[in-house]
Short mmCIF file of C-alpha atoms in Angstrom, two decimals:
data_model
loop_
_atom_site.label_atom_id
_atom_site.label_comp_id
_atom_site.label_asym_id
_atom_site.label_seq_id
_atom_site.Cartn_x
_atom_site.Cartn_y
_atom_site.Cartn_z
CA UNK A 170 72.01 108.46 82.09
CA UNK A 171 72.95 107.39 78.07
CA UNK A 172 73.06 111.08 77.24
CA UNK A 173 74.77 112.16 80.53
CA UNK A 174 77.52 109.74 79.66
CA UNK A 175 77.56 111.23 75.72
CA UNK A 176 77.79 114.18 76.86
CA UNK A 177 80.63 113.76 79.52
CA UNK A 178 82.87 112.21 76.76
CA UNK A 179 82.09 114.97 74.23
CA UNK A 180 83.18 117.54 76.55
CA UNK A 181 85.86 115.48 77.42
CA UNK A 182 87.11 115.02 73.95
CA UNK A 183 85.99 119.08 73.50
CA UNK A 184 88.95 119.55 75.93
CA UNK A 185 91.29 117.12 74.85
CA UNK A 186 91.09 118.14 71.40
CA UNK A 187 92.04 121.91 72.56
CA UNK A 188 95.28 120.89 74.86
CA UNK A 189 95.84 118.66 72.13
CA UNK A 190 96.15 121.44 70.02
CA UNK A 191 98.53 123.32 71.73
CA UNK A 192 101.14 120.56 72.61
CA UNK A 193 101.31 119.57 69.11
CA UNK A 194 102.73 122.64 68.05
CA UNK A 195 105.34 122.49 71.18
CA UNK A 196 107.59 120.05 68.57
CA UNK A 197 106.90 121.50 65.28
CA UNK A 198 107.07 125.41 65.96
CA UNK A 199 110.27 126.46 65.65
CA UNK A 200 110.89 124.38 62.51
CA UNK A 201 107.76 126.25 60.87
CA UNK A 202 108.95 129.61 62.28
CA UNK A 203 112.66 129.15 61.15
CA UNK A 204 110.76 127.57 57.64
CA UNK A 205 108.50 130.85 57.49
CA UNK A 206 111.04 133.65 58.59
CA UNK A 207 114.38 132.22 57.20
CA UNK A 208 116.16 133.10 60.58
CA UNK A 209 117.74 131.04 62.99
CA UNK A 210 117.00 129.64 66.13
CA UNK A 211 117.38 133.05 68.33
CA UNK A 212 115.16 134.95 66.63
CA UNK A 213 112.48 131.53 66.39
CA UNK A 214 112.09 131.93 70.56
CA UNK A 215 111.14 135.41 70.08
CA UNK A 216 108.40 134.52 67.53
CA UNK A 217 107.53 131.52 69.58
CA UNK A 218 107.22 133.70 72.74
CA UNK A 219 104.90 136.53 70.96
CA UNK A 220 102.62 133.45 69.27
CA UNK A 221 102.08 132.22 72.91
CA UNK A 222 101.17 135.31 73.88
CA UNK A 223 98.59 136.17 71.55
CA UNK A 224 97.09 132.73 71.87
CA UNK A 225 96.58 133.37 75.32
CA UNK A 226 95.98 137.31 74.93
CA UNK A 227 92.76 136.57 72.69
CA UNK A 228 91.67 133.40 75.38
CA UNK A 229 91.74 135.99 77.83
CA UNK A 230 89.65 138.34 76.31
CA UNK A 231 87.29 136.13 74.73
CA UNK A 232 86.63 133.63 77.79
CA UNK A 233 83.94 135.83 78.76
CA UNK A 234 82.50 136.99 75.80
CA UNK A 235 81.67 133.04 74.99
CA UNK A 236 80.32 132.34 78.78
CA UNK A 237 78.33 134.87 78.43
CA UNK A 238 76.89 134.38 74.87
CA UNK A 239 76.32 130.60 76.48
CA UNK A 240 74.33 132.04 79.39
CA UNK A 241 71.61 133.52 76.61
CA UNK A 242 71.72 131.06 73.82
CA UNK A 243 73.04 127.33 75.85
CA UNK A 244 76.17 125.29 75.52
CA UNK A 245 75.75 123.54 72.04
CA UNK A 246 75.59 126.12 69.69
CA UNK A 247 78.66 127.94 71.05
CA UNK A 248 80.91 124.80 71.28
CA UNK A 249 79.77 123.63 67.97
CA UNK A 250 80.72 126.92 66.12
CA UNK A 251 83.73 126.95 68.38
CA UNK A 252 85.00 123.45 67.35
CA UNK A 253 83.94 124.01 64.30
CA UNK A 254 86.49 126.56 63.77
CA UNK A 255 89.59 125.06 65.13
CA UNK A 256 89.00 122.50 62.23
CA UNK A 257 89.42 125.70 60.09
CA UNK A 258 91.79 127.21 62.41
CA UNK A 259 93.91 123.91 62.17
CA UNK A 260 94.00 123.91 58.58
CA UNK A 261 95.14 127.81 58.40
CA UNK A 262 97.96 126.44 60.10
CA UNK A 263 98.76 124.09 57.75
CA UNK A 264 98.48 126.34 54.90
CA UNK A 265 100.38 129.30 56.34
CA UNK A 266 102.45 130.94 53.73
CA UNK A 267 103.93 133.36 55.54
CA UNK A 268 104.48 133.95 59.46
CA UNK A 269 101.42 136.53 59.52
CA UNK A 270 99.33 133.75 58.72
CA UNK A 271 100.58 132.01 61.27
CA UNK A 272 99.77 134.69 64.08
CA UNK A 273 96.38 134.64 62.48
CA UNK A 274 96.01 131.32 63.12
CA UNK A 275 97.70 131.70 66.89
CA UNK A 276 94.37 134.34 67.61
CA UNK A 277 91.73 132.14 65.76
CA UNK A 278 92.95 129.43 68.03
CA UNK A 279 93.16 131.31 71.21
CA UNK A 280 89.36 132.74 70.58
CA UNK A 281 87.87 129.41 69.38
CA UNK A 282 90.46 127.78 72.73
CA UNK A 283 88.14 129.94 74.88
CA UNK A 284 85.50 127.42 74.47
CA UNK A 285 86.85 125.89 77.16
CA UNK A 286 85.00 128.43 79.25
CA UNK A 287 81.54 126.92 78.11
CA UNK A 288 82.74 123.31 78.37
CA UNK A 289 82.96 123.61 81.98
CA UNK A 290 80.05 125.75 82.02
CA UNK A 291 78.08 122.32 80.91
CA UNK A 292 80.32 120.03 83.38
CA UNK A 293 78.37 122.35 85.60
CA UNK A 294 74.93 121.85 84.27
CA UNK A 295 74.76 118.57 84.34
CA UNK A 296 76.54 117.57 87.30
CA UNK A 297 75.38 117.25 91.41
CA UNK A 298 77.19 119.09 93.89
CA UNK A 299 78.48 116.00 95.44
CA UNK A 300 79.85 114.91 92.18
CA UNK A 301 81.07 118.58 90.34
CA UNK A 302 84.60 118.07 91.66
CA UNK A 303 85.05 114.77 90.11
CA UNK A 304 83.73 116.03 86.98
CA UNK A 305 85.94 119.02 87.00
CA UNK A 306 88.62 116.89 87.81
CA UNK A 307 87.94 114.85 84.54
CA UNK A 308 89.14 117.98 82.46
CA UNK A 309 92.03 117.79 84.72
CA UNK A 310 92.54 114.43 82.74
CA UNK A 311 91.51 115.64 79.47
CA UNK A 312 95.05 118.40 80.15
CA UNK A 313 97.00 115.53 81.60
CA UNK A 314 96.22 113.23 78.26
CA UNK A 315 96.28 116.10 75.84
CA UNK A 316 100.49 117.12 77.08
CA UNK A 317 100.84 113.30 76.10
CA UNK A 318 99.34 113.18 73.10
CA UNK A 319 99.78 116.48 71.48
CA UNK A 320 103.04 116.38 71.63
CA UNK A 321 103.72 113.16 71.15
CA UNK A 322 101.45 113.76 67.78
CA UNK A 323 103.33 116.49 66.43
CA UNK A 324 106.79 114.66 67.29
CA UNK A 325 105.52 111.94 65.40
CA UNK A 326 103.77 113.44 62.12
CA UNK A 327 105.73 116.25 62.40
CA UNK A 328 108.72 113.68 61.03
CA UNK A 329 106.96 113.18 57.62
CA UNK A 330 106.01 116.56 57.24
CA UNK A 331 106.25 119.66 59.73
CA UNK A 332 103.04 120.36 58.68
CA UNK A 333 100.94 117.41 58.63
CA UNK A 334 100.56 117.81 62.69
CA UNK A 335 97.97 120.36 61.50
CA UNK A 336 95.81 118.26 59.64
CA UNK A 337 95.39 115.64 61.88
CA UNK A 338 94.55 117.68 64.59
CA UNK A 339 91.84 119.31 61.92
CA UNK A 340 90.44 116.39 61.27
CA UNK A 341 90.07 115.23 65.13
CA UNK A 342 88.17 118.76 65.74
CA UNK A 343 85.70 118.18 62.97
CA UNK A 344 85.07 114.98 63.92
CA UNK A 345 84.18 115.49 67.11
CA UNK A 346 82.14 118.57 66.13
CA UNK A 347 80.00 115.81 64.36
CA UNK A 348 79.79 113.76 67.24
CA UNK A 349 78.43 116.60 69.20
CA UNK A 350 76.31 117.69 66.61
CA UNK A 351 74.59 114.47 66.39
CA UNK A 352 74.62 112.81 69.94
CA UNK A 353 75.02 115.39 72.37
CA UNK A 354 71.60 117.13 73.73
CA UNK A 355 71.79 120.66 75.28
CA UNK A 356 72.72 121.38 78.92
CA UNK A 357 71.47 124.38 79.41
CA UNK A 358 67.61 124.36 79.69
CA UNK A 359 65.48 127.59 78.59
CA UNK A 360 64.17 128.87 81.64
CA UNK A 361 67.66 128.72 83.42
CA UNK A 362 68.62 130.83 80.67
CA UNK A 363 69.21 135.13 81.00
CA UNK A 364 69.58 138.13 79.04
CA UNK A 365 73.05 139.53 77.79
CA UNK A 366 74.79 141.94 80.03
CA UNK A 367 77.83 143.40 77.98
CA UNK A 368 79.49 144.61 80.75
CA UNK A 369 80.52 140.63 82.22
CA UNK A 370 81.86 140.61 78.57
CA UNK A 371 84.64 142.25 79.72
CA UNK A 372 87.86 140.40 80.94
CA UNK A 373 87.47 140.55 84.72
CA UNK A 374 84.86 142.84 84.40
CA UNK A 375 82.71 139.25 84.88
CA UNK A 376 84.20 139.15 88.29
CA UNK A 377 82.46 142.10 89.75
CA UNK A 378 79.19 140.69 89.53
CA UNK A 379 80.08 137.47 91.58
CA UNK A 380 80.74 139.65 94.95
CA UNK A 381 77.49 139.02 96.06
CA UNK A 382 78.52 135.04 96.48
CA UNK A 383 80.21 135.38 100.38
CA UNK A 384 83.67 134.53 99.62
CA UNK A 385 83.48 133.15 95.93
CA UNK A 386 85.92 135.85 95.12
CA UNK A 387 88.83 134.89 97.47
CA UNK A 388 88.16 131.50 96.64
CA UNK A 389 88.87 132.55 92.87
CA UNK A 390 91.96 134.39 93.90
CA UNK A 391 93.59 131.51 95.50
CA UNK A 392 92.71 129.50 92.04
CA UNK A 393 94.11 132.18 90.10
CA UNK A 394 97.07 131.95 92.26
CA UNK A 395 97.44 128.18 92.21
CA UNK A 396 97.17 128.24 88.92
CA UNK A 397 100.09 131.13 88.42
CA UNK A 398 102.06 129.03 90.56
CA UNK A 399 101.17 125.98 88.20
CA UNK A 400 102.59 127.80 85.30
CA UNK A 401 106.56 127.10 86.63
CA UNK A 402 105.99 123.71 84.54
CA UNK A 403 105.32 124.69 81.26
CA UNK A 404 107.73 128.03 81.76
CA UNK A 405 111.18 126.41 83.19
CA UNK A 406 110.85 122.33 83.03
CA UNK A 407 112.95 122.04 80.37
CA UNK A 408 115.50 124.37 80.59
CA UNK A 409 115.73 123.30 84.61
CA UNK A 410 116.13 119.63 82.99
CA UNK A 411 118.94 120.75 80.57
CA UNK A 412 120.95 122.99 83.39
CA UNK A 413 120.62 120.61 86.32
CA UNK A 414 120.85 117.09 85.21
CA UNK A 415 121.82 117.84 81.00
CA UNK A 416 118.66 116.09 79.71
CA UNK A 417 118.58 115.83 76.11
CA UNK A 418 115.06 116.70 74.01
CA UNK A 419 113.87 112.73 74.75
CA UNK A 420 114.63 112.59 78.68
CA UNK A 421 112.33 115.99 78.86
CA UNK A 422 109.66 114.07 76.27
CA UNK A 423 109.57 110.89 79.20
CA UNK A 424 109.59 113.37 82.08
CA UNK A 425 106.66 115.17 80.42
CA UNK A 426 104.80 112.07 79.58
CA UNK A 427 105.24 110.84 83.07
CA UNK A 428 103.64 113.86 84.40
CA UNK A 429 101.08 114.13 81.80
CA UNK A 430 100.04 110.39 82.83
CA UNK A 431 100.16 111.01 86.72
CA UNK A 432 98.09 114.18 86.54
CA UNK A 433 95.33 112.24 83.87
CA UNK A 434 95.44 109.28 87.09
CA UNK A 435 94.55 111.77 89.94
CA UNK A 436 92.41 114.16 88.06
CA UNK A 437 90.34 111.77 86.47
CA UNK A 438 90.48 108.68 89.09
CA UNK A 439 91.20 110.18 92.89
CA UNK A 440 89.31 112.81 93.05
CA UNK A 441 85.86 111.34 92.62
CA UNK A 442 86.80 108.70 95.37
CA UNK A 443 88.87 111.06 97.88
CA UNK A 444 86.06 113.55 97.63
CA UNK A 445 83.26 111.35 98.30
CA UNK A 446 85.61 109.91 101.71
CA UNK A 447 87.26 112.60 102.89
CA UNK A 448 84.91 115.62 101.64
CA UNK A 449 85.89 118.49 99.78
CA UNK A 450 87.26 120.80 102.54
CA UNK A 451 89.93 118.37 103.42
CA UNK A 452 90.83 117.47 99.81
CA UNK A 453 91.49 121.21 99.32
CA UNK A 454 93.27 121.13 102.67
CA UNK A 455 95.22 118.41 102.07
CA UNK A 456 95.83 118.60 97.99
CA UNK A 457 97.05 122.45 98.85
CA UNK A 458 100.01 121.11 101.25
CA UNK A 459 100.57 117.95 99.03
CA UNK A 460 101.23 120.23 95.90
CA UNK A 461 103.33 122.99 97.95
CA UNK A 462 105.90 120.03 98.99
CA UNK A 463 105.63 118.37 95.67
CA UNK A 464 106.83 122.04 94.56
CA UNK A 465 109.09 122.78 96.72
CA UNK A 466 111.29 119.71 96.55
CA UNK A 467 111.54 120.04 92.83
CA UNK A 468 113.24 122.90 94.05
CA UNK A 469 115.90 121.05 95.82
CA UNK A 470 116.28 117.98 93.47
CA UNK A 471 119.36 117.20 93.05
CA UNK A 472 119.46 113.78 90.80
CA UNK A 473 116.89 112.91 87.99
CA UNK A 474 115.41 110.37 90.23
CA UNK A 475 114.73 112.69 92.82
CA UNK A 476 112.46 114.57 90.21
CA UNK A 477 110.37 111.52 89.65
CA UNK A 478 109.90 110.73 93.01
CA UNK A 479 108.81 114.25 93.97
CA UNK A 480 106.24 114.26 91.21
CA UNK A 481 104.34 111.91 93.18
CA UNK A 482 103.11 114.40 95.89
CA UNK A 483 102.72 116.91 93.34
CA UNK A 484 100.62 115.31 91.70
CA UNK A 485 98.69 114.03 94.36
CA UNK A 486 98.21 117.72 94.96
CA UNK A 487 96.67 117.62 91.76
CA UNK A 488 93.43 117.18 93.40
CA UNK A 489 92.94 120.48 95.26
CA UNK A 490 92.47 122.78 91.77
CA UNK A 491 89.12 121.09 90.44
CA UNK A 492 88.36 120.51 93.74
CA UNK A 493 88.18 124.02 94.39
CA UNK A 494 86.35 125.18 91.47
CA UNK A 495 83.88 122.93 92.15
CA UNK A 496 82.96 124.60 95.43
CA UNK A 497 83.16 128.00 93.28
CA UNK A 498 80.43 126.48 91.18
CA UNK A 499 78.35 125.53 93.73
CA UNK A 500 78.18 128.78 95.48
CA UNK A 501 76.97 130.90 92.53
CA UNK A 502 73.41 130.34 90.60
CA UNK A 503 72.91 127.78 87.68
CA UNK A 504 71.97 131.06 85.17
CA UNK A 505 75.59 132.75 86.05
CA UNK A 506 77.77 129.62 85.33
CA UNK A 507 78.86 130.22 82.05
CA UNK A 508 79.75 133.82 83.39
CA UNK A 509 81.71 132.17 85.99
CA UNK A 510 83.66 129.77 84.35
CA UNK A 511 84.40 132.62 81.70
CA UNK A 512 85.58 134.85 84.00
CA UNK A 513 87.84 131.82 85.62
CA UNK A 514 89.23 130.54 82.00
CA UNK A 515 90.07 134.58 81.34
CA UNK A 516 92.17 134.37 84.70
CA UNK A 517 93.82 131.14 83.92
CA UNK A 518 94.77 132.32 80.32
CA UNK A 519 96.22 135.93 82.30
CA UNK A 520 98.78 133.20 84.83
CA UNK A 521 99.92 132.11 81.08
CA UNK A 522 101.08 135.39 80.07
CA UNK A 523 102.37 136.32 83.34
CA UNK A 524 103.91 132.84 84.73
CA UNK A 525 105.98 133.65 81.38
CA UNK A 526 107.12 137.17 82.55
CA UNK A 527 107.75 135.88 86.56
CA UNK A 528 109.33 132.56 86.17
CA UNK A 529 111.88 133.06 83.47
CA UNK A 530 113.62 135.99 84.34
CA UNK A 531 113.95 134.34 88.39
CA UNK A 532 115.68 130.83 86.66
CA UNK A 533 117.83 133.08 84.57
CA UNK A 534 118.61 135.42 87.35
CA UNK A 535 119.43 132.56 89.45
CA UNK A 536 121.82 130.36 86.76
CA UNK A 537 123.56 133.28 85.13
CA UNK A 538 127.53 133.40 84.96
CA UNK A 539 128.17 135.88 87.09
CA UNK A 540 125.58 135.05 89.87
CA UNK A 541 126.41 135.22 93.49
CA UNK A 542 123.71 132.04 94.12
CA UNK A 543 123.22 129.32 91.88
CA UNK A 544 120.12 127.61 92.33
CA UNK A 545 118.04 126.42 89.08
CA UNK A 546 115.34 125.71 91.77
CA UNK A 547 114.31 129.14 92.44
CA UNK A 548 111.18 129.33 90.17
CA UNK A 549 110.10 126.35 91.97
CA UNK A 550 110.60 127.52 95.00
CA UNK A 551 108.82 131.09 94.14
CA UNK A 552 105.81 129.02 92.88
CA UNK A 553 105.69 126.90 96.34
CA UNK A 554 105.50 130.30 97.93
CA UNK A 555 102.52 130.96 95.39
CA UNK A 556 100.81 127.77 96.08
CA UNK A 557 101.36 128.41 100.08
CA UNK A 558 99.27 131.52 100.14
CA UNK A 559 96.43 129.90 97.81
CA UNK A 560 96.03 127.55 100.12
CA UNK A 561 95.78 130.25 103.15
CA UNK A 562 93.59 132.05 101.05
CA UNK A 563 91.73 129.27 100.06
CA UNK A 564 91.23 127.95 103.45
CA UNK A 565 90.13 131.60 105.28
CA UNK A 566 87.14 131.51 101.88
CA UNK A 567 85.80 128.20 102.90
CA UNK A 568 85.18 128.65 106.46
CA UNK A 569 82.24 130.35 106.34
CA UNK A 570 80.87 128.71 102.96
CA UNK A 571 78.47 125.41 102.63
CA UNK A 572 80.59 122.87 101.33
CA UNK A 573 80.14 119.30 100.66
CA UNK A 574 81.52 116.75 103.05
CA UNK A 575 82.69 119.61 105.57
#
């Protein structure tokens, strides 16, 4: 039970420590970009954009290379090396000369990032069916803490130095790469373990091999969905905040930690309890419809208040996504999980790149000058449309599938 517990908070620091590291660059970025490249602020969002993209680009390719490497050799060894080198990665960061350096240090992060892959891969290992979705929603946590802190970090240092951000987030990796070195015991054991197939190394190659698992594949389609849909947030939030209600760069800090903190409460609190009450098939049910409204009215918010209030049934829908890739987990074998969860991360880092390219160009289409319809809502209304269709996807998967609490 000790080492259960270690090993819960190492992978929950694992996590933290990688959302962590990319909300404290959200502050500090374009000051380092305008400080590398000597242009101005125009030409900083169009570096900021491509070092996004190639952070999430190299997660995407590398999720399953590192699932499947954790498959053959276990968990520990890969997240070791991984964390390992996002204290190095950190550190090239903070060194940077030049903006090069700085993309090298975007792809480092984004391979090393993909560890996340194997960290659920050992929530899986070590966790029951009846409590994987609680679990999994404890990462949920780990996100909703890290878009507090990271930020709030490079805010903070980022004040005495743009580049001191950097080095503390260095030093956090490295120090919990000790504390997994020395405490935390190896989830995967040797005769659960199987040979390299190169082919599942392969972004969404991986997937193929799960069609034998009756509906696991639809099931991952409505995640990969919800989670495009989820991507509205991080794309629009703040320009919707500035073009609706005028919010200045600290009433889009609050809103953020406000969400951060109600996502961290029902990912890593309600889920354990409403799963073990209600059963998983009507968490997903219900969680599915909760975040659909929760989406849609930000849509149709028309005062700041309104916003906060609508959060609260969004994130109460918070507890459908780790809800549903907890049933995932438990419908395919204990030898293909890191293969799974590789080929999930690879997906989630893909909604990244393309919530970027779908959201964006609907707000701007929609707030333009010469616009026949003004409504700053629209992304937010696309991505209720998005979650919708999960959830009927979602829904027509789990009817024929065992799942806990049915």
């Amino acid at each position: 039970m000790k080492s259960t517990k270690s090993a819960l908070l190492f992978i929950f620091i694992t996590v933290l420590v990688d959302v962590v590291g990319i909300g404290i660059i959200l502050p500090i970025v374009p000051e380092l970009i305008m400080e590398l490249t000597g242009k101005g602020t125009a030409d900083a969002v169009i570096y900021g954009m491509w070092l996004m993209t190639a952070f999430a680009g190299m997660q995407f390719i590398f999720a399953p290379v590192l699932g499947e490497i954790s498959d053959r050799y276990g968990r520990r060894p890969v997240l070791l090396i991984a964390l390992l080198g996002l204290s190095i990665d950190y550190l090239i960061h903070a060194w940077a000369p030049t903006i090069l350096w700085l993309f090298v240090g975007r792809f480092l992060a984004g391979i090393m990032g993909a560890s996340f892959t194997v960290a659920t891969a050992y929530i899986a290992d070590i966790s029951s069916k009846e409590n994987k979705a609680q679990n999994f929603g404890m990462i949920g946590a780990a996100f909703g803490l890290g878009f507090i802190i990271g930020p709030a970090m490079g805010g903070l240092f980022g004040e005495i130095d743009v580049r001191l951000p950097f080095y503390v987030a260095a030093g956090l990796s490295f120090l919990n790469f000790l504390f997994g070195f020395f405490f935390v015991p190896e989830s995967l054991s040797p005769e659960m373990r199987r040979p390299m197939e190169p082919s599942k190394m392969i972004a969404g190659v991986s997937l193929i091999g799960l069609k034998k698992y009756k509906g696991v594949l639809l099931l991952i389609l409505a995640f990969f969905i919800a989670n495009l849909a989820g991507q509205v947030l991080p794309t629009v939030w703040s320009y919707y905040g500035i073009e609706r209600y005028d919010w200045s760069p600290k009433d889009i800090g609050v809103s953020l930690m406000v969400v951060g903190l109600l996502v961290a409460f029902v990912q890593g609190f309600l889920i354990g309890k409403a799963t073990k009450r209600f059963g998983e098939k009507k968490v997903i049910v219900f969680g599915f419809l909760f975040w659909t409204l929760g989406m849609f009215l930000f849509s149709i918010s028309t005062e700041p208040w309104m916003l906060y209030v609508f959060l609260i049934p969004y994130a109460l829908g918070g507890v459908a996504g780790p809800t549903v890739q907890g049933v995932i987990s438990n419908q395919v074998s204990e030898k293909e999980q890191g293969n799974l969860q590789g080929a999930i991360t690879s997906l989630v880092s893909l909604t990244a790149i393309l919530g970027q390219l779908i959201f964006a160009p609907v707000f701007y289409y929609f707030i333009r000058p010469e616009t026949s319809i003004y409504f700053p809502g629209s992304s937010f209304a696309l991505a209720a449309i998005f979650l919708f269709i999960a959830f009927l996807l979602a829904y027509v998967a789990m009817r024929n599938m065992e799942v806990v609490g049915r």
